[in-house]
Tab-separated table of C-alpha atoms and ligand atoms in Angstrom:
chain	number	residue	atom	x	y	z
A	1	MET	CA	9.163	5.933	18.127
A	2	SER	CA	12.259	6.149	20.270
A	3	ASP	CA	14.392	8.804	21.712
A	4	PRO	CA	17.335	8.964	19.339
A	5	LYS	CA	19.769	9.508	22.212
A	6	THR	CA	19.046	6.082	23.654
A	7	ILE	CA	19.915	4.145	20.490
A	8	PRO	CA	23.554	3.483	19.881
A	9	SER	CA	23.718	3.415	16.055
A	10	LYS	CA	26.267	3.957	13.371
A	11	ILE	CA	23.790	4.023	10.515
A	12	ALA	CA	21.071	6.519	9.927
A	13	VAL	CA	18.366	6.308	7.249
A	14	ILE	CA	16.553	9.481	6.092
A	15	ILE	CA	13.273	8.852	4.307
A	16	VAL	CA	12.307	11.853	2.235
A	17	ALA	CA	8.570	12.134	2.348
A	18	ALA	CA	7.930	15.897	2.461
A	19	GLY	CA	6.815	16.260	-1.168
A	20	ARG	CA	3.352	17.193	-2.190
A	21	GLY	CA	3.202	14.619	-4.978
A	22	THR	CA	1.312	16.888	-7.317
A	23	ARG	CA	2.540	15.125	-10.431
A	24	ALA	CA	0.779	11.932	-9.402
A	25	GLY	CA	-2.559	13.688	-10.073
A	26	LEU	CA	-4.128	11.423	-7.383
A	27	GLY	CA	-5.319	14.000	-4.882
A	28	GLY	CA	-2.969	14.222	-1.946
A	29	PRO	CA	0.619	13.203	-1.375
A	30	LYS	CA	1.371	9.967	-3.213
A	31	GLN	CA	3.668	8.565	-0.448
A	32	TYR	CA	0.585	8.088	1.828
A	33	ARG	CA	-1.656	6.575	-0.774
A	34	ASP	CA	-2.775	2.970	-0.395
A	35	LEU	CA	-0.764	0.572	-2.575
A	36	VAL	CA	-2.484	-2.796	-2.382
A	37	GLY	CA	-3.393	-2.529	1.358
A	38	LYS	CA	-0.385	-0.514	2.591
A	39	PRO	CA	0.570	3.143	2.234
A	40	VAL	CA	3.596	3.584	-0.132
A	41	ILE	CA	5.682	5.019	2.718
A	42	VAL	CA	4.989	1.905	4.908
A	43	ARG	CA	6.159	-0.410	2.111
A	44	THR	CA	9.323	1.643	1.869
A	45	LEU	CA	9.985	1.795	5.642
A	46	ASN	CA	9.368	-1.973	5.848
A	47	VAL	CA	12.238	-2.680	3.542
A	48	PHE	CA	14.663	-0.814	5.764
A	49	LEU	CA	13.266	-2.250	9.051
A	50	ASP	CA	13.556	-5.715	7.461
A	51	ALA	CA	17.063	-5.101	6.143
A	52	PHE	CA	18.357	-4.264	9.590
A	53	SER	CA	16.198	-6.709	11.582
A	54	GLN	CA	19.215	-9.027	12.143
A	55	SER	CA	21.698	-6.184	12.962
A	56	GLU	CA	23.197	-5.690	16.270
A	57	HIS	CA	22.245	-2.041	16.360
A	58	ALA	CA	19.009	-0.719	14.942
A	59	PRO	CA	19.615	2.134	12.489
A	60	LEU	CA	18.184	5.577	13.114
A	61	ILE	CA	15.286	5.795	10.687
A	62	VAL	CA	14.266	9.401	10.290
A	63	PRO	CA	11.260	10.267	8.057
A	64	VAL	CA	11.076	13.838	6.811
A	65	ILE	CA	7.499	14.880	6.310
A	66	HIS	CA	5.569	17.997	5.334
A	67	GLU	CA	4.174	19.968	8.207
A	68	ASP	CA	0.643	19.516	6.955
A	69	ASP	CA	0.967	15.721	6.892
A	70	GLN	CA	1.723	15.048	10.492
A	71	GLU	CA	-1.631	13.313	11.167
A	72	LEU	CA	-1.538	11.453	7.905
A	73	TYR	CA	1.941	10.260	8.718
A	74	LEU	CA	1.116	9.030	12.230
A	75	LYS	CA	-1.986	7.221	10.914
A	76	SER	CA	0.013	5.575	8.127
A	77	VAL	CA	2.796	4.248	10.322
A	78	GLU	CA	0.570	3.142	13.235
A	79	GLY	CA	1.851	-0.204	14.468
A	80	LEU	CA	5.424	0.193	13.000
A	81	SER	CA	8.185	0.300	15.594
A	82	GLY	CA	11.729	1.328	15.296
A	83	LEU	CA	11.157	4.753	13.764
A	84	HIS	CA	12.693	7.967	14.934
A	85	ALA	CA	10.254	10.929	15.476
A	86	PRO	CA	9.613	12.558	12.091
A	87	VAL	CA	11.408	15.732	11.060
A	88	ILE	CA	9.548	18.564	9.416
A	89	GLY	CA	10.824	19.251	5.859
A	90	GLY	CA	11.636	22.527	4.157
A	91	THR	CA	10.391	24.084	0.998
A	92	THR	CA	12.743	22.148	-1.267
A	93	ARG	CA	13.940	18.511	-1.204
A	94	GLN	CA	17.459	19.725	-0.438
A	95	GLN	CA	16.175	21.737	2.586
A	96	SER	CA	14.194	18.740	3.855
A	97	VAL	CA	17.213	16.454	3.757
A	98	ARG	CA	19.268	19.120	5.478
A	99	ASN	CA	16.729	19.418	8.251
A	100	ALA	CA	17.002	15.708	8.814
A	101	LEU	CA	20.781	15.662	8.735
A	102	GLU	CA	20.923	18.592	11.260
A	103	SER	CA	18.491	16.709	13.534
A	104	LEU	CA	20.919	13.724	13.537
A	105	SER	CA	24.049	15.721	14.094
A	106	GLU	CA	24.036	15.111	17.860
A	107	ASN	CA	23.740	11.440	17.306
A	108	GLU	CA	26.887	11.425	15.191
A	109	PRO	CA	26.070	8.469	12.978
A	110	GLU	CA	28.948	7.253	10.891
A	111	TYR	CA	26.912	6.487	7.753
A	112	VAL	CA	23.681	7.746	6.296
A	113	LEU	CA	21.396	6.433	3.571
A	114	ILE	CA	19.060	9.029	2.046
A	115	HIS	CA	16.004	7.566	0.263
A	116	ASP	CA	12.767	8.766	-1.482
A	117	ALA	CA	9.612	7.435	0.249
A	118	ALA	CA	8.114	7.053	-3.260
A	119	ARG	CA	10.512	4.208	-4.188
A	120	PRO	CA	8.938	1.292	-2.345
A	121	PHE	CA	10.618	-1.460	-4.426
A	122	LEU	CA	14.203	-0.867	-3.304
A	123	SER	CA	15.699	-4.225	-2.194
A	124	LYS	CA	17.452	-5.252	0.986
A	125	LYS	CA	20.249	-6.379	-1.317
A	126	LEU	CA	20.693	-2.864	-2.653
A	127	VAL	CA	20.846	-1.440	0.968
A	128	LYS	CA	23.577	-3.988	1.882
A	129	GLU	CA	25.534	-3.335	-1.310
A	130	LEU	CA	25.605	0.414	-0.645
A	131	LEU	CA	26.658	-0.029	2.978
A	132	ALA	CA	29.401	-2.533	1.988
A	133	ALA	CA	30.786	-0.100	-0.635
A	134	LEU	CA	30.629	2.754	1.887
A	135	LYS	CA	32.617	0.784	4.482
A	136	GLN	CA	35.345	-0.078	2.017
A	137	ASN	CA	35.838	3.083	0.152
A	138	GLY	CA	35.707	6.880	0.436
A	139	GLY	CA	33.112	9.136	-1.147
A	140	GLY	CA	29.411	8.563	-1.741
A	141	PHE	CA	27.596	5.786	-3.527
A	142	VAL	CA	24.455	5.949	-5.637
A	143	PRO	CA	22.358	3.353	-7.547
A	144	ALA	CA	22.524	4.159	-11.275
A	145	LEU	CA	20.636	2.572	-14.144
A	146	PRO	CA	22.002	2.966	-17.715
A	147	ILE	CA	19.506	4.746	-20.040
A	148	VAL	CA	18.499	2.381	-22.874
A	149	ASP	CA	15.830	4.585	-24.538
A	150	SER	CA	16.787	7.166	-27.136
A	151	LEU	CA	16.579	10.612	-25.661
A	152	VAL	CA	15.614	13.868	-27.307
A	153	ARG	CA	15.494	17.387	-25.959
A	154	GLN	CA	12.410	19.381	-26.977
A	155	ALA	CA	13.489	22.767	-28.285
A	156	GLU	CA	11.427	25.827	-29.088
A	157	THR	CA	11.812	24.992	-32.775
A	158	LEU	CA	10.490	21.653	-34.004
A	159	ASP	CA	13.990	20.173	-34.282
A	160	TYR	CA	14.295	16.639	-33.055
A	161	ASN	CA	17.321	17.110	-30.850
A	162	ILE	CA	18.804	13.805	-30.101
A	163	VAL	CA	20.852	13.549	-26.953
A	164	LYS	CA	23.535	10.997	-27.108
A	165	ARG	CA	22.626	8.405	-24.527
A	166	ASP	CA	26.131	6.931	-24.174
A	167	GLY	CA	27.287	7.313	-20.666
A	168	LEU	CA	23.822	8.518	-19.440
A	169	PHE	CA	22.406	6.999	-16.299
A	170	ALA	CA	19.226	7.460	-14.289
A	171	ILE	CA	20.192	8.127	-10.745
A	172	GLN	CA	18.140	6.509	-8.010
A	173	THR	CA	18.055	6.476	-4.227
A	174	PRO	CA	19.074	5.303	-1.549
A	175	GLN	CA	22.242	7.355	-1.759
A	176	ALA	CA	24.890	6.476	0.757
A	177	PHE	CA	27.369	8.802	2.427
A	178	ARG	CA	29.582	9.246	5.400
A	179	PHE	CA	27.468	11.366	7.670
A	180	ASN	CA	29.956	14.196	8.341
A	181	GLU	CA	30.850	14.566	4.701
A	182	ILE	CA	27.245	14.967	3.517
A	183	LEU	CA	26.286	17.186	6.429
A	184	SER	CA	29.088	19.615	5.722
A	185	ALA	CA	28.311	19.532	1.981
A	186	HIS	CA	24.678	20.374	2.719
A	187	ARG	CA	25.708	23.210	4.917
A	188	ALA	CA	27.962	24.620	2.166
A	189	ALA	CA	25.153	24.272	-0.417
A	190	ILE	CA	22.549	26.114	1.601
A	191	HIS	CA	21.744	28.599	-1.178
A	192	GLU	CA	21.550	26.015	-3.949
A	193	ASN	CA	18.717	23.813	-5.016
A	194	TYR	CA	19.994	20.339	-5.979
A	195	THR	CA	17.563	17.511	-6.650
A	196	ASP	CA	19.696	14.828	-5.192
A	197	ASP	CA	22.315	14.525	-2.485
A	198	ALA	CA	25.167	13.176	-4.591
A	199	SER	CA	25.075	16.479	-6.487
A	200	VAL	CA	25.404	18.334	-3.162
A	201	LEU	CA	28.410	16.192	-2.278
A	202	VAL	CA	30.077	16.657	-5.687
A	203	ALA	CA	29.491	20.425	-5.483
A	204	ASP	CA	31.430	20.348	-2.266
A	205	GLY	CA	34.366	18.547	-3.880
A	206	GLY	CA	33.349	15.032	-2.920
A	207	THR	CA	33.370	12.062	-5.179
A	208	VAL	CA	30.530	9.678	-6.013
A	209	ALA	CA	30.628	6.206	-7.391
A	210	PHE	CA	27.877	3.979	-8.852
A	211	VAL	CA	26.324	0.707	-7.774
A	212	GLU	CA	23.967	-0.982	-10.103
A	213	GLY	CA	20.469	0.502	-9.853
A	214	PRO	CA	17.690	-2.140	-10.195
A	215	GLU	CA	15.014	-1.331	-12.758
A	216	LEU	CA	12.334	-2.150	-10.194
A	217	ASN	CA	13.574	0.651	-7.933
A	218	PHE	CA	11.432	3.256	-9.799
A	219	LYS	CA	9.913	6.282	-8.270
A	220	ILE	CA	6.150	6.384	-8.179
A	221	THR	CA	5.251	9.646	-9.813
A	222	THR	CA	2.239	9.350	-12.110
A	223	PRO	CA	-1.050	7.311	-11.987
A	224	ALA	CA	0.625	4.948	-14.589
A	225	ASP	CA	3.405	4.349	-12.073
A	226	PHE	CA	0.805	3.388	-9.437
A	227	LYS	CA	-0.754	0.913	-11.861
A	228	LYS	CA	2.685	-0.536	-12.573
A	229	ALA	CA	3.367	-0.866	-8.864
A	230	GLU	CA	0.023	-2.610	-8.329
A	231	ARG	CA	0.738	-5.032	-11.167
A	232	TYR	CA	4.121	-5.821	-9.673
A	233	ILE	CA	2.646	-6.506	-6.214
A	234	SER	CA	-0.197	-8.563	-7.740
A	235	ALA	CA	2.254	-10.734	-9.659
A	236	ALA	CA	4.177	-11.398	-6.453
A	237	ASN	CA	0.993	-12.571	-4.684
A	238	THR	CA	1.371	-16.236	-5.533
A	239	ASP	CA	-0.331	-17.743	-2.524
A	240	VAL	CA	-3.835	-18.391	-3.949
A	241	ARG	CA	-6.554	-19.324	-1.445
A	242	VAL	CA	-10.192	-20.130	-1.762
A	243	GLY	CA	-12.785	-19.688	0.988
A	244	SER	CA	-16.427	-20.684	1.088
A	245	GLY	CA	-19.373	-19.353	2.992
A	246	TYR	CA	-23.001	-20.355	3.504
A	247	ASP	CA	-25.956	-18.722	5.227
A	248	VAL	CA	-29.725	-19.086	5.605
A	249	HIS	CA	-32.423	-16.630	6.741
A	250	ARG	CA	-36.048	-17.370	7.200
A	251	PHE	CA	-38.927	-15.240	5.910
A	252	GLU	CA	-41.329	-13.212	7.974
A	253	GLY	CA	-44.055	-10.696	7.092
A	254	GLY	CA	-42.919	-7.696	5.238
A	255	ASN	CA	-42.689	-5.999	1.864
A	256	ALA	CA	-39.031	-6.200	0.721
A	257	VAL	CA	-35.841	-8.234	1.070
A	258	TRP	CA	-32.264	-7.068	1.218
A	259	LEU	CA	-30.146	-9.262	-1.080
A	260	GLY	CA	-26.632	-8.681	-2.381
A	261	GLY	CA	-26.667	-5.154	-0.977
A	262	ILE	CA	-29.796	-4.023	-2.768
A	263	GLU	CA	-33.487	-3.784	-1.649
A	264	ILE	CA	-35.932	-5.879	-3.712
A	265	PRO	CA	-39.697	-5.334	-3.260
A	266	TYR	CA	-41.366	-8.670	-2.194
A	267	ASN	CA	-44.277	-9.897	-0.260
A	268	LYS	CA	-42.026	-11.012	2.641
A	269	LYS	CA	-38.858	-9.919	4.384
A	270	LEU	CA	-35.910	-11.844	5.742
A	271	LYS	CA	-35.681	-12.139	9.515
A	272	GLY	CA	-32.398	-11.481	11.236
A	273	HIS	CA	-30.373	-9.390	13.635
A	274	SER	CA	-28.872	-7.065	10.969
A	275	ASP	CA	-30.679	-6.317	7.675
A	276	ALA	CA	-30.575	-10.123	7.137
A	277	ASP	CA	-28.899	-9.859	3.704
A	278	VAL	CA	-28.250	-13.577	3.398
A	279	ALA	CA	-26.165	-13.074	0.299
A	280	LEU	CA	-23.711	-10.568	1.787
A	281	HIS	CA	-23.438	-12.717	4.864
A	282	ALA	CA	-22.416	-15.766	2.792
A	283	LEU	CA	-19.888	-13.647	0.869
A	284	THR	CA	-18.517	-12.184	4.091
A	285	ASP	CA	-17.911	-15.676	5.476
A	286	ALA	CA	-16.280	-16.744	2.195
A	287	VAL	CA	-13.853	-13.788	2.326
A	288	LEU	CA	-13.023	-14.409	6.040
A	289	ALA	CA	-12.560	-18.124	5.269
A	290	SER	CA	-10.103	-17.379	2.508
A	291	ILE	CA	-7.716	-15.971	5.138
A	292	ALA	CA	-8.796	-18.389	7.924
A	293	ASP	CA	-9.966	-15.432	9.954
A	294	GLY	CA	-13.025	-16.772	11.784
A	295	ASP	CA	-16.508	-16.004	10.611
A	296	ILE	CA	-19.116	-13.180	10.644
A	297	GLY	CA	-20.353	-14.217	14.097
A	298	VAL	CA	-16.889	-13.927	15.605
A	299	HIS	CA	-16.361	-10.381	14.291
A	300	PHE	CA	-19.954	-9.173	14.694
A	301	PRO	CA	-21.644	-11.099	17.533
A	302	PRO	CA	-25.449	-11.125	17.335
A	303	SER	CA	-25.353	-10.417	21.088
A	304	ASP	CA	-23.889	-7.056	20.238
A	305	ASN	CA	-26.642	-4.451	19.897
A	306	GLU	CA	-24.440	-2.343	17.637
A	307	TRP	CA	-25.280	-4.592	14.704
A	308	ARG	CA	-29.095	-4.582	15.223
A	309	GLY	CA	-30.619	-3.648	11.898
A	310	ALA	CA	-27.082	-2.866	10.553
A	311	PRO	CA	-26.664	-2.776	6.755
A	312	SER	CA	-24.583	-5.855	5.849
A	313	ASP	CA	-22.282	-4.000	3.485
A	314	LYS	CA	-20.310	-3.126	6.622
A	315	PHE	CA	-19.572	-6.783	7.238
A	316	LEU	CA	-18.411	-7.461	3.684
A	317	SER	CA	-16.175	-4.364	3.470
A	318	PHE	CA	-14.657	-5.242	6.861
A	319	ALA	CA	-13.815	-8.753	5.616
A	320	CYS	CA	-12.230	-7.326	2.398
A	321	ASP	CA	-10.170	-4.863	4.363
A	322	ARG	CA	-8.828	-7.780	6.469
A	323	VAL	CA	-7.544	-9.408	3.223
A	324	ARG	CA	-5.981	-6.114	2.069
A	325	ALA	CA	-4.317	-5.624	5.543
A	326	ARG	CA	-2.458	-8.881	4.812
A	327	GLY	CA	-1.233	-7.477	1.495
A	328	GLY	CA	-3.725	-9.702	-0.231
A	329	ILE	CA	-5.809	-9.100	-3.403
A	330	LEU	CA	-9.450	-10.171	-3.888
A	331	ASN	CA	-9.517	-11.991	-7.087
A	332	MET	CA	-13.035	-13.336	-7.377
A	333	LEU	CA	-16.300	-13.333	-5.434
A	334	SER	CA	-18.869	-15.872	-6.563
A	335	LEU	CA	-22.391	-16.044	-5.174
A	336	THR	CA	-25.307	-18.467	-5.593
A	337	ILE	CA	-28.686	-17.512	-4.196
A	338	VAL	CA	-31.109	-20.348	-3.538
A	339	CYS	CA	-34.838	-19.444	-3.440
A	340	GLU	CA	-38.175	-19.783	-5.171
A	341	GLY	CA	-38.631	-16.029	-4.972
A	342	PRO	CA	-38.030	-13.161	-5.414
A	343	LYS	CA	-36.744	-13.577	-8.936
A	344	ILE	CA	-33.074	-12.818	-8.889
A	345	GLY	CA	-32.339	-12.533	-12.602
A	346	PRO	CA	-33.684	-9.032	-13.171
A	347	HIS	CA	-31.515	-7.788	-10.226
A	348	SER	CA	-28.350	-9.817	-10.647
A	349	ASN	CA	-26.378	-7.139	-12.504
A	350	ALA	CA	-27.434	-4.406	-9.892
A	351	MET	CA	-26.246	-6.865	-7.174
A	352	ARG	CA	-22.903	-7.472	-8.956
A	353	ASN	CA	-22.293	-3.793	-9.212
A	354	ARG	CA	-23.151	-3.184	-5.574
A	355	ILE	CA	-21.020	-6.038	-4.331
A	356	ALA	CA	-18.059	-4.906	-6.545
A	357	ASP	CA	-18.493	-1.464	-5.033
A	358	ILE	CA	-18.536	-2.728	-1.442
A	359	ALA	CA	-15.560	-5.031	-2.015
A	360	GLY	CA	-13.627	-2.366	-3.968
A	361	ILE	CA	-13.003	-4.641	-6.947
A	362	ASP	CA	-13.981	-4.631	-10.606
A	363	VAL	CA	-17.441	-5.840	-11.431
A	364	SER	CA	-15.890	-8.491	-13.780
A	365	ARG	CA	-14.647	-10.191	-10.637
A	366	VAL	CA	-18.162	-10.657	-9.133
A	367	SER	CA	-20.502	-13.416	-10.216
A	368	VAL	CA	-24.137	-13.669	-9.052
A	369	GLN	CA	-26.160	-16.772	-9.884
A	370	ALA	CA	-29.518	-18.040	-8.675
A	371	THR	CA	-31.277	-21.312	-8.569
A	372	THR	CA	-34.376	-22.903	-7.053
A	373	THR	CA	-34.544	-26.256	-5.400
A	374	GLU	CA	-37.456	-27.530	-7.463
A	375	LYS	CA	-39.921	-26.928	-4.642
A	376	LEU	CA	-37.940	-29.249	-2.418
A	377	GLY	CA	-36.808	-28.445	1.139
A	378	PHE	CA	-37.211	-25.220	3.076
A	379	THR	CA	-36.259	-23.009	0.150
A	380	GLY	CA	-38.636	-24.903	-2.124
A	381	ARG	CA	-41.467	-24.290	0.451
A	382	SER	CA	-40.525	-20.591	0.430
A	383	GLU	CA	-39.721	-20.643	4.085
A	384	GLY	CA	-36.464	-18.749	3.612
A	385	ILE	CA	-33.453	-18.034	1.398
A	386	ALA	CA	-30.043	-19.743	1.356
A	387	ALA	CA	-26.929	-18.367	-0.173
A	388	GLN	CA	-23.511	-19.890	-0.748
A	389	ALA	CA	-20.418	-18.112	-1.804
A	390	THR	CA	-16.727	-18.570	-2.645
A	391	ALA	CA	-13.968	-16.074	-2.432
A	392	THR	CA	-10.543	-16.293	-4.220
A	393	VAL	CA	-7.731	-14.263	-2.851
A	394	CYS	CA	-3.997	-13.987	-3.723
A	395	LEU	CA	-1.737	-13.403	-0.762
A	396	PRO	CA	1.955	-12.604	-0.629
A	397	PRO	CA	4.051	-15.713	-0.214
A	398	VAL	CA	4.233	-16.804	3.367
A	399	LYS	CA	7.639	-16.885	5.112
A	400	GLU	CA	7.319	-20.176	6.999
B	1	MG	MG1	-26.765	-14.379	8.403
């Protein structure tokens, strides 16, 4: 984060993230929730950072956050650069925006874009269109989407009150203004409670024109919106990759083996630095291979005492998090365990459920198979267990 006074900038961007997100019913403010590996607000901020990455002057990007969310905010945006220190919001959206505008008044930006953090699918194109319109014409500009559904107003009686949809639009953000105009409009509207900034400008005698609002620029409000957002990102992840992993551990004296994240009573145990869960190790390597990110030994060196006796679920969840950190989705984990004993069949569903749980995916995306080697080789002689695995992941298209 930079001192705003040191950045010469004509454009400011206010990201409104002070809401509590109670309607999302997801426990906690929705703008900080993970959306396929990245918090919603980070996806939104990235669009603006990207839109201005080629500009001569960086814009002043000012997030407005709730005072209770300061830690959450800092944790979410860790690693992002080019952001102004966050401003603490007020009790209404309008007050929050005004706080941000006031904080920028000394910087005297010429233009300001005001955007809801919960609309992560705005496009760079929309940002550019709004700024181009603003530079050529007076007044404010908002993205507007014509309403195509029939609308009714629910009344106290059971009448079906149809509202004529002609000329009705859904108004989105970012909304684009001349900074001084919207600041003075907000100052004049101090005792009002408008739900968007174009209304504040119009109330002050300003004019507002529309640009075309993309359908994808929806506001994430409900759990169903989250699902829709996840589906959209998943569909965009067209770079499909497959990784494979293989591991062997030898038997030693004992009374149970850890396999696929569960403990199975047996007349031996597997020897190893961690809990020696050969199946989870093969899966971990398969997941790391799918993103060409080294292997289990690179990330968890056997020389490191921290991993002595460690449960191997840590390794697998670490690898899966590395995929998500790249915006990737784990599509399938497939495991084959090679041994004469213990019998895997009776435990395979428990293993699938445990692996799905560790990886954070649906159990339908986990396969566990077992085979013997017909008494041949080291597995045939019951000297140890081998496991092989494949992982399929879908990554965002690479910009090469
Ligand atoms: Mg191993």
